[in-house]
Short mmCIF file of C-alpha atoms in Angstrom, two decimals:
data_model
loop_
_atom_site.label_atom_id
_atom_site.label_comp_id
_atom_site.label_asym_id
_atom_site.label_seq_id
_atom_site.Cartn_x
_atom_site.Cartn_y
_atom_site.Cartn_z
CA MET F 20 -44.39 55.82 -35.66
CA GLN F 21 -41.60 53.56 -37.71
CA LYS F 22 -39.35 54.86 -35.17
CA TYR F 23 -40.91 53.32 -31.97
CA LYS F 24 -41.48 50.24 -34.02
CA ILE F 25 -37.94 49.70 -34.67
CA LEU F 26 -37.03 50.67 -31.07
CA ILE F 27 -40.11 48.26 -29.76
CA ALA F 28 -38.56 44.81 -32.48
CA SER F 29 -35.32 46.13 -31.59
CA ALA F 30 -35.77 45.21 -27.49
CA LEU F 31 -37.61 42.08 -28.18
CA ILE F 32 -34.69 41.14 -30.44
CA VAL F 33 -31.95 41.46 -27.37
CA PHE F 34 -34.82 40.35 -24.89
CA THR F 35 -34.94 36.92 -26.79
CA LEU F 36 -30.99 37.02 -27.59
CA SER F 37 -30.58 37.70 -23.58
CA ALA F 38 -32.64 34.96 -22.28
CA LEU F 39 -31.49 32.47 -24.71
CA THR F 40 -27.94 33.02 -23.69
CA SER F 41 -29.35 32.64 -20.22
CA ARG F 42 -30.27 29.41 -20.12
CA VAL F 43 -27.49 27.94 -22.52
CA PHE F 44 -25.45 28.84 -19.64
CA ARG F 45 -27.12 27.99 -16.49
CA SER F 46 -27.67 24.86 -18.35
CA GLU F 47 -23.94 24.78 -18.71
CA SER F 48 -24.21 25.92 -14.68
CA GLU F 49 -26.40 23.11 -13.27
CA THR F 50 -24.44 20.41 -15.99
CA LYS F 51 -20.62 21.11 -14.19
CA VAL F 52 -22.75 20.81 -10.68
CA GLN F 53 -24.19 17.87 -12.05
CA LYS F 54 -20.85 16.21 -12.90
CA ALA F 55 -19.34 17.20 -9.79
CA GLU F 56 -21.82 16.28 -7.31
CA THR F 57 -21.60 12.94 -9.31
CA ALA F 58 -17.80 13.36 -8.78
CA VAL F 59 -18.02 13.71 -5.04
CA THR F 60 -20.92 10.63 -4.84
CA THR F 61 -18.63 8.62 -7.56
CA SER F 62 -15.54 8.61 -5.73
CA GLU F 63 -16.72 7.82 -2.23
CA LYS F 64 -20.19 5.70 -2.49
CA ALA F 65 -21.46 6.63 0.97
CA PRO F 66 -24.64 4.53 2.16
CA ARG F 67 -27.02 5.15 -0.14
CA ASN F 68 -30.10 4.85 2.07
CA THR F 69 -30.91 4.27 6.09
CA LYS F 70 -30.66 1.06 6.32
CA GLU F 71 -27.58 0.81 4.53
CA ILE F 72 -26.05 3.97 6.65
CA HIS F 73 -27.41 1.83 9.95
CA LEU F 74 -25.56 -1.39 8.72
CA TYR F 75 -22.12 0.34 8.45
CA ALA F 76 -22.71 2.83 11.52
CA SER F 77 -23.10 -0.71 13.03
CA ARG F 78 -19.83 -2.59 11.46
CA GLN F 79 -17.56 0.56 12.11
CA LYS F 80 -19.12 0.51 15.44
CA ASP F 81 -18.27 -3.20 16.88
CA LEU F 82 -14.98 -2.96 14.72
CA GLN F 83 -13.74 -0.30 17.01
CA THR F 84 -14.56 -2.24 19.86
CA ALA F 85 -13.28 -5.56 19.14
CA LEU F 86 -10.29 -3.78 17.90
CA LYS F 87 -10.08 -1.49 20.44
CA ALA F 88 -10.28 -5.04 23.38
CA TYR F 89 -7.95 -6.61 20.92
CA PHE F 90 -5.33 -4.81 21.49
CA LYS F 91 -5.86 -3.46 25.00
CA LYS F 92 -5.06 -6.75 25.82
CA ALA F 93 -1.40 -6.92 23.42
CA ILE F 94 -0.29 -3.68 25.36
CA ALA F 95 -1.38 -4.53 29.15
CA LYS F 96 1.01 -7.86 27.71
CA GLY F 97 4.00 -5.80 27.17
CA ASP F 98 4.07 -6.64 23.66
CA VAL F 99 2.80 -3.74 21.59
CA VAL F 100 3.60 0.43 22.31
CA GLY F 101 1.56 1.65 19.46
CA ALA F 102 -0.23 1.06 16.75
CA GLY F 103 -2.18 2.29 13.48
CA VAL F 104 -4.80 0.39 12.59
CA SER F 105 -7.18 0.34 8.80
CA ILE F 106 -9.38 -1.80 7.84
CA VAL F 107 -10.85 -1.31 4.02
CA LYS F 108 -13.85 -2.90 2.67
CA GLY F 109 -15.37 -2.78 -0.87
CA ASP F 110 -14.28 1.28 -1.51
CA SER F 111 -14.39 1.85 2.26
CA ILE F 112 -12.02 3.25 5.02
CA LEU F 113 -14.35 1.10 7.88
CA ILE F 114 -11.21 2.07 10.38
CA SER F 115 -8.10 4.57 10.33
CA ASP F 116 -7.25 4.75 13.99
CA GLY F 117 -4.95 4.08 16.19
CA PHE F 118 -4.06 2.21 19.61
CA GLY F 119 -1.27 2.75 22.57
CA ARG F 120 1.49 5.36 22.74
CA LYS F 121 3.44 7.00 20.18
CA ASN F 122 6.55 6.99 22.56
CA SER F 123 6.51 4.54 26.07
CA VAL F 124 7.05 7.77 28.94
CA GLU F 125 4.51 10.08 27.45
CA ASN F 126 1.47 9.69 27.19
CA ASN F 127 0.81 10.33 23.82
CA THR F 128 -1.78 7.80 21.64
CA VAL F 129 -1.36 7.22 18.15
CA ASN F 130 -4.05 8.51 15.52
CA GLY F 131 -4.95 7.50 12.28
CA GLU F 132 -2.76 10.31 11.06
CA THR F 133 0.11 9.07 13.28
CA VAL F 134 3.57 8.52 11.13
CA PHE F 135 5.55 5.18 10.93
CA ARG F 136 8.43 3.60 8.84
CA LEU F 137 6.85 1.13 6.51
CA GLY F 138 10.61 -0.94 6.00
CA SER F 139 9.45 -3.80 3.31
CA LEU F 140 5.64 -2.75 2.80
CA SER F 141 7.45 -0.01 0.56
CA LYS F 142 8.50 -2.60 -2.06
CA GLY F 143 4.97 -3.09 -2.66
CA PHE F 144 4.77 0.37 -3.51
CA ALA F 145 8.10 -0.17 -6.24
CA GLY F 146 5.71 -3.49 -7.74
CA MET F 147 3.08 -1.77 -8.35
CA LEU F 148 4.90 1.52 -10.05
CA ALA F 149 6.64 -0.59 -12.10
CA ALA F 150 3.13 -2.02 -12.99
CA ASN F 151 2.35 1.48 -13.77
CA ILE F 152 5.34 2.29 -16.07
CA LYS F 153 4.90 -0.77 -17.76
CA ASP F 154 1.14 -0.15 -18.24
CA GLU F 155 2.65 3.46 -20.27
CA GLY F 156 5.09 1.26 -21.94
CA LYS F 157 7.70 2.94 -20.65
CA ILE F 158 9.31 -0.77 -19.59
CA ASN F 159 8.75 -4.23 -19.43
CA TRP F 160 9.89 -7.40 -16.86
CA THR F 161 11.82 -8.64 -19.41
CA ASP F 162 14.18 -5.65 -19.59
CA ARG F 163 17.53 -6.32 -18.61
CA VAL F 164 18.86 -4.74 -15.41
CA SER F 165 22.66 -4.45 -17.60
CA ASP F 166 20.94 -2.30 -20.38
CA TYR F 167 19.52 0.29 -17.84
CA LEU F 168 22.82 0.29 -15.43
CA PRO F 169 25.16 -0.33 -17.93
CA GLU F 170 27.52 -0.01 -14.73
CA PHE F 171 25.86 -3.57 -13.68
CA GLU F 172 27.47 -7.27 -13.23
CA LEU F 173 26.60 -10.13 -11.79
CA GLY F 174 29.37 -13.05 -11.49
CA ASP F 175 30.02 -13.50 -15.41
CA GLY F 176 28.38 -12.12 -18.63
CA SER F 177 26.18 -14.49 -18.55
CA ASN F 178 24.23 -14.41 -15.35
CA THR F 179 24.41 -10.51 -16.06
CA LYS F 180 22.67 -10.40 -19.53
CA ASN F 181 20.33 -12.60 -18.11
CA VAL F 182 18.89 -10.60 -15.10
CA THR F 183 15.59 -8.83 -15.55
CA LEU F 184 13.46 -6.57 -13.96
CA ALA F 185 10.89 -9.33 -13.30
CA ASN F 186 13.69 -11.12 -11.56
CA ILE F 187 15.16 -8.39 -9.30
CA LEU F 188 11.27 -7.18 -7.82
CA SER F 189 10.55 -11.16 -7.41
CA HIS F 190 13.68 -11.84 -6.36
CA THR F 191 15.11 -14.22 -8.42
CA SER F 192 18.08 -12.55 -9.75
CA GLY F 193 20.32 -15.49 -8.71
CA THR F 194 21.88 -13.50 -5.65
CA PRO F 195 22.59 -15.14 -2.15
CA TYR F 196 19.87 -14.18 0.71
CA HIS F 197 20.18 -10.61 1.99
CA SER F 198 23.11 -9.43 -0.81
CA TYR F 199 25.03 -6.73 -0.10
CA THR F 200 22.55 -5.85 2.53
CA ASN F 201 24.88 -4.22 4.66
CA LEU F 202 25.56 -1.53 1.84
CA VAL F 203 22.32 -0.01 1.88
CA GLU F 204 22.75 -0.08 5.55
CA ALA F 205 25.58 1.53 4.93
CA GLY F 206 23.85 4.25 2.99
CA LEU F 207 26.15 4.29 0.04
CA PRO F 208 24.21 5.27 -3.63
CA LEU F 209 22.82 2.92 -5.26
CA ASN F 210 25.27 3.34 -8.61
CA ASP F 211 27.66 1.84 -6.20
CA ILE F 212 25.94 -1.18 -4.63
CA ALA F 213 25.93 -2.24 -8.33
CA LYS F 214 29.03 -2.26 -9.87
CA ARG F 215 29.91 -4.17 -6.48
CA PHE F 216 28.05 -7.15 -7.90
CA LYS F 217 30.48 -8.29 -9.69
CA GLU F 218 31.92 -9.60 -7.29
CA VAL F 219 28.96 -11.73 -5.93
CA MET F 220 28.57 -15.27 -7.26
CA PRO F 221 25.13 -16.47 -8.14
CA ILE F 222 23.27 -19.49 -6.52
CA SER F 223 21.67 -20.06 -9.47
CA LYS F 224 20.68 -19.21 -12.85
CA PRO F 225 18.01 -16.07 -13.07
CA GLY F 226 14.30 -16.71 -12.28
CA ILE F 227 14.94 -19.76 -10.28
CA MET F 228 15.06 -19.68 -7.24
CA TYR F 229 13.78 -17.40 -4.28
CA SER F 230 16.62 -15.51 -2.42
CA TYR F 231 15.00 -11.95 -0.94
CA GLN F 232 16.95 -9.00 -0.95
CA ASN F 233 17.47 -5.87 -0.22
CA ALA F 234 20.56 -4.48 -3.06
CA MET F 235 19.66 -5.81 -5.39
CA PHE F 236 15.89 -4.77 -5.00
CA ALA F 237 16.14 -2.17 -4.85
CA LEU F 238 18.15 -1.53 -8.43
CA CYS F 239 14.21 -1.30 -9.79
CA GLY F 240 14.45 2.42 -8.74
CA GLU F 241 16.73 3.06 -10.69
CA MET F 242 15.52 1.85 -13.76
CA MET F 243 12.64 3.10 -13.81
CA LYS F 244 14.51 6.68 -13.34
CA LYS F 245 16.69 5.58 -16.78
CA ALA F 246 12.95 4.92 -18.47
CA THR F 247 11.04 7.50 -16.72
CA GLY F 248 13.66 10.59 -16.49
CA LYS F 249 12.20 10.57 -12.76
CA LYS F 250 13.60 10.07 -9.29
CA ILE F 251 11.02 6.46 -8.05
CA ASN F 252 10.70 9.63 -4.94
CA THR F 253 8.69 12.00 -7.74
CA LEU F 254 6.98 8.70 -9.27
CA LEU F 255 5.33 8.05 -6.19
CA ASP F 256 4.47 11.65 -5.26
CA ASP F 257 3.06 12.15 -9.05
CA ARG F 258 1.30 8.57 -9.76
CA PHE F 259 0.44 7.80 -5.93
CA PHE F 260 0.48 9.85 -3.33
CA LYS F 261 -1.03 13.47 -5.02
CA PRO F 262 -4.21 11.40 -6.77
CA LEU F 263 -5.29 9.67 -3.84
CA GLU F 264 -4.40 12.00 -1.49
CA MET F 265 -2.13 10.32 0.78
CA CYS F 266 -0.90 13.73 2.75
CA THR F 267 1.30 12.47 5.06
CA THR F 268 2.91 9.81 2.98
CA SER F 269 6.38 10.46 1.74
CA THR F 270 10.50 8.89 1.16
CA ASP F 271 12.71 10.98 3.13
CA TYR F 272 14.26 11.53 6.44
CA GLU F 273 14.05 15.36 6.13
CA THR F 274 10.42 14.86 6.08
CA LEU F 275 10.14 12.83 8.49
CA THR F 276 12.12 14.81 10.92
CA HIS F 277 9.81 17.29 10.21
CA GLU F 278 6.64 15.21 11.40
CA LEU F 279 5.16 16.32 14.49
CA ASN F 280 2.87 13.22 15.08
CA ILE F 281 4.71 10.57 14.62
CA ALA F 282 5.11 7.22 16.55
CA MET F 283 9.09 6.52 17.75
CA PRO F 284 10.58 2.96 17.22
CA HIS F 285 11.61 0.63 20.26
CA VAL F 286 13.74 -0.72 21.67
CA LYS F 287 13.24 -4.16 23.43
CA ILE F 288 14.39 -4.13 27.84
CA ARG F 289 14.63 -5.90 30.90
CA HIS F 290 11.20 -4.38 31.81
CA GLY F 291 9.60 -3.29 28.22
CA TRP F 292 10.13 -1.09 25.86
CA ARG F 293 12.72 2.07 25.25
CA ALA F 294 12.01 4.61 22.42
CA ALA F 295 14.76 4.67 20.24
CA LYS F 296 16.41 7.77 17.56
CA ILE F 297 14.76 7.47 14.14
CA ARG F 298 17.49 7.01 12.16
CA ASP F 299 18.03 7.41 8.42
CA ASN F 300 18.83 3.62 7.06
CA TYR F 301 16.97 2.98 3.40
CA TYR F 302 16.74 6.65 2.59
CA ASN F 303 19.33 5.57 -0.63
CA ALA F 304 16.79 2.83 -1.58
CA VAL F 305 13.18 4.14 -1.33
CA ALA F 306 12.11 0.43 -3.14
CA ALA F 307 13.40 -1.01 -0.55
CA GLY F 308 12.13 0.44 2.40
CA GLY F 309 11.96 4.26 2.40
CA ILE F 310 8.59 5.00 2.55
CA SER F 311 7.28 6.46 6.06
CA SER F 312 3.65 6.39 6.35
CA ASN F 313 0.17 6.46 8.56
CA ALA F 314 -3.26 4.51 8.78
CA HIS F 315 -5.14 6.99 7.10
CA ASP F 316 -3.52 6.68 4.29
CA MET F 317 -2.75 3.02 4.24
CA GLY F 318 -6.59 2.72 4.33
CA ARG F 319 -6.50 4.85 0.89
CA TRP F 320 -3.54 2.44 -0.58
CA MET F 321 -5.16 -0.31 0.06
CA ARG F 322 -8.39 0.45 -1.75
CA PHE F 323 -6.88 1.17 -4.45
CA LEU F 324 -4.67 -1.57 -4.81
CA LEU F 325 -8.61 -3.60 -4.60
CA GLY F 326 -9.56 -1.18 -7.82
CA HIS F 327 -11.04 1.73 -6.61
CA ASN F 328 -9.75 3.68 -8.17
CA PRO F 329 -9.84 3.17 -12.13
CA ASP F 330 -9.35 6.71 -12.69
CA ILE F 331 -5.26 6.12 -11.62
CA MET F 332 -4.89 2.63 -12.95
CA LYS F 333 -6.89 -0.24 -14.09
CA SER F 334 -7.37 -3.37 -12.33
CA ASP F 335 -6.21 -5.25 -15.13
CA ALA F 336 -2.22 -3.59 -14.78
CA ILE F 337 -2.64 -3.36 -10.81
CA ASN F 338 -2.95 -7.06 -10.87
CA GLU F 339 -0.10 -7.52 -12.93
CA ALA F 340 1.92 -6.65 -9.86
CA PHE F 341 0.16 -10.25 -8.40
CA ASN F 342 0.93 -12.67 -10.42
CA PRO F 343 2.62 -15.46 -8.73
CA PHE F 344 6.29 -15.85 -10.32
CA ILE F 345 8.25 -17.76 -8.25
CA GLU F 346 6.87 -20.48 -5.49
CA ILE F 347 8.27 -19.68 -1.68
CA SER F 348 8.97 -23.46 -1.17
CA GLY F 349 9.17 -24.53 3.07
CA HIS F 350 6.80 -24.38 5.85
CA SER F 351 8.74 -21.99 8.12
CA LYS F 352 7.52 -18.88 7.23
CA TYR F 353 5.34 -16.95 9.98
CA TYR F 354 2.67 -16.48 7.20
CA GLN F 355 3.05 -20.13 5.64
CA ARG F 356 1.64 -21.49 9.74
CA TRP F 357 -1.67 -18.80 9.01
CA PRO F 358 -4.88 -21.32 9.63
CA GLY F 359 -5.52 -22.47 6.50
CA HIS F 360 -2.41 -21.91 4.30
CA THR F 361 -1.28 -24.03 0.95
CA ARG F 362 0.64 -21.83 -0.79
CA SER F 363 2.96 -19.79 -1.09
CA TYR F 364 4.36 -17.47 -4.03
CA TYR F 365 6.24 -13.62 -4.31
CA GLY F 366 4.80 -11.65 -7.85
CA PHE F 367 6.36 -8.70 -8.10
CA GLY F 368 6.94 -6.67 -4.76
CA TRP F 369 4.54 -8.81 -2.67
CA ARG F 370 3.86 -12.01 -1.63
CA ILE F 371 0.98 -14.24 -2.89
CA HIS F 372 -0.44 -16.72 -0.12
CA LYS F 373 -3.52 -18.98 -0.98
CA PHE F 374 -5.61 -19.93 1.66
CA THR F 375 -8.30 -22.11 2.21
CA GLU F 376 -11.09 -21.91 5.36
CA GLY F 377 -13.14 -24.31 6.59
CA ASP F 378 -15.04 -27.68 5.00
CA SER F 379 -14.45 -25.76 1.84
CA ASN F 380 -11.43 -26.31 -0.97
CA PHE F 381 -11.73 -23.13 -2.79
CA GLU F 382 -8.40 -21.33 -2.34
CA LYS F 383 -8.34 -17.47 -1.63
CA THR F 384 -6.07 -15.30 -2.32
CA ILE F 385 -4.20 -12.78 -0.04
CA TRP F 386 -1.83 -10.72 -1.30
CA HIS F 387 0.47 -9.45 1.64
CA HIS F 388 3.62 -8.29 3.07
CA GLY F 389 5.97 -7.62 6.11
CA GLY F 390 8.23 -4.73 6.72
CA SER F 391 11.13 -3.92 9.81
CA VAL F 392 13.21 -1.60 9.24
CA ASN F 393 14.37 0.70 12.74
CA ASN F 394 12.57 -1.01 14.94
CA TYR F 395 9.02 -0.21 12.87
CA ARG F 396 6.99 -3.64 12.60
CA ASN F 397 4.48 -3.48 9.65
CA GLU F 398 2.21 -5.82 8.22
CA ILE F 399 -0.41 -5.47 5.07
CA ALA F 400 -2.71 -8.08 3.55
CA VAL F 401 -4.96 -7.87 0.96
CA TYR F 402 -8.25 -10.42 0.52
CA PRO F 403 -8.96 -9.65 -3.56
CA GLU F 404 -12.10 -12.23 -3.68
CA ALA F 405 -13.62 -10.40 0.07
CA ASP F 406 -12.25 -7.02 -1.06
CA LEU F 407 -10.71 -6.35 2.51
CA GLY F 408 -7.75 -4.95 3.00
CA ILE F 409 -6.12 -5.07 6.56
CA CYS F 410 -2.78 -3.01 7.33
CA VAL F 411 -1.33 -2.70 11.01
CA LEU F 412 1.42 -0.18 11.72
CA LEU F 413 3.60 -1.41 14.92
CA ASN F 414 6.03 1.31 16.69
CA ASN F 415 8.29 -2.14 18.59
CA ASN F 416 9.23 -5.10 17.18
CA SER F 417 5.88 -7.18 18.24
CA PRO F 418 5.71 -10.88 18.74
CA ILE F 419 1.13 -10.06 17.75
CA ALA F 420 3.32 -8.94 13.81
CA LYS F 421 3.29 -13.04 12.54
CA THR F 422 -0.46 -13.60 14.26
CA VAL F 423 -2.05 -10.14 14.03
CA ILE F 424 -3.19 -10.61 9.96
CA PRO F 425 -5.45 -13.46 10.48
CA ASP F 426 -6.17 -11.99 13.72
CA LEU F 427 -7.59 -9.31 12.47
CA TYR F 428 -9.40 -11.10 9.66
CA GLU F 429 -11.55 -13.34 12.35
CA ILE F 430 -12.50 -10.29 13.91
CA VAL F 431 -13.49 -9.19 10.69
CA LYS F 432 -15.56 -12.55 9.59
CA GLU F 433 -17.04 -12.25 12.96
CA VAL F 434 -18.32 -8.74 12.75
CA TYR F 435 -19.98 -9.18 9.60
CA LYS F 436 -21.29 -12.08 10.51
CA LYS F 437 -23.08 -11.22 13.21
CA ASP F 438 -24.68 -8.57 11.05
CA GLU F 439 -25.81 -10.57 8.59
CA VAL F 440 -27.97 -13.16 10.99
CA ALA F 441 -29.11 -9.88 12.70
CA THR F 442 -30.31 -9.14 9.08
CA GLN F 443 -31.61 -12.01 8.53
CA LYS F 444 -33.73 -11.84 11.88
CA MET F 445 -35.22 -8.56 10.47
CA LEU F 446 -36.58 -10.17 7.32
#
């Protein structure tokens, strides 16, 4: 009898322990599921109720209709061959689509995944990468180029020792306009180009004058390589493209040539546009113009710039690239003729514009850059106060490139204004 009591007691202990263990593991499992669900919700932040879902869908539909009409007109006029367009509002990519054709002689249409070469939109990636590495404490804006690249000389020793990372990222190194862009185009290695700057006569002391560069700007990639031990291609992949799931964005010619969904560049001919070859220039100067991407990936990029991926980079670190470093004087540039424009500056890989709207004297901001390479022509603009981003990728040097940003900004405003009026009527 005693034996049976011991067996029963043992069984009860085992059962109790088993139940407790099961509860613990079930609790951990449920916690993991809840965390996973929270992560997805936080990442995507989809509309939370029926009203928000309806409003989101309505705006998307209205934007799509308006953009289709806009680009249909431009294509019919002969101004556009193909365009990849992304519009971001808040943490939502509202539009990631294509219009027109990838090749003027083929009936293959552009979509949100169609790849374009970015040209100087690459500079914005380089400036943000430098801000990211600075945030880690591995580099600083005031670091001298010559400390990282001993072969670098600009004019005399006085100029050389005063050229900083901030100067080359803001086009204020003192070098004449587009110095040695021809050497970049010719494919020379950046280290060889760095040596040749000793033959250049500076037009000002560093930090005084804005003078747009490609070769000098691209040296930032070599500085970041020395600071981290990694090439700029790898740094961009590891810090931005992979974590942001920009799966089609690349920085080398080989990858681009194997891309099936690509918009071919076009050159102007007498009665329209003719497809041209994809060239291998600027892959020796990735920071200045060697990145390729598509509308969908650029939507993810703009959402990041607006601060909606704080796990990848905090807003205060992001904003360092957008600090106005030098004023861009004059009124002759196309962006200086945008509606309400008041002033323009250059930060680190980005132009910063100030503008007003309507009768208001309150100045708003645009973070902007244009890009042109291999007969592609692109524009990106981020409106931080409106939590809005607009990117247009074109596979021809289209005349609409100069006005497409304010044009699309007005379209977005009209769509949101219409929705606000409709909402007020419903209340």
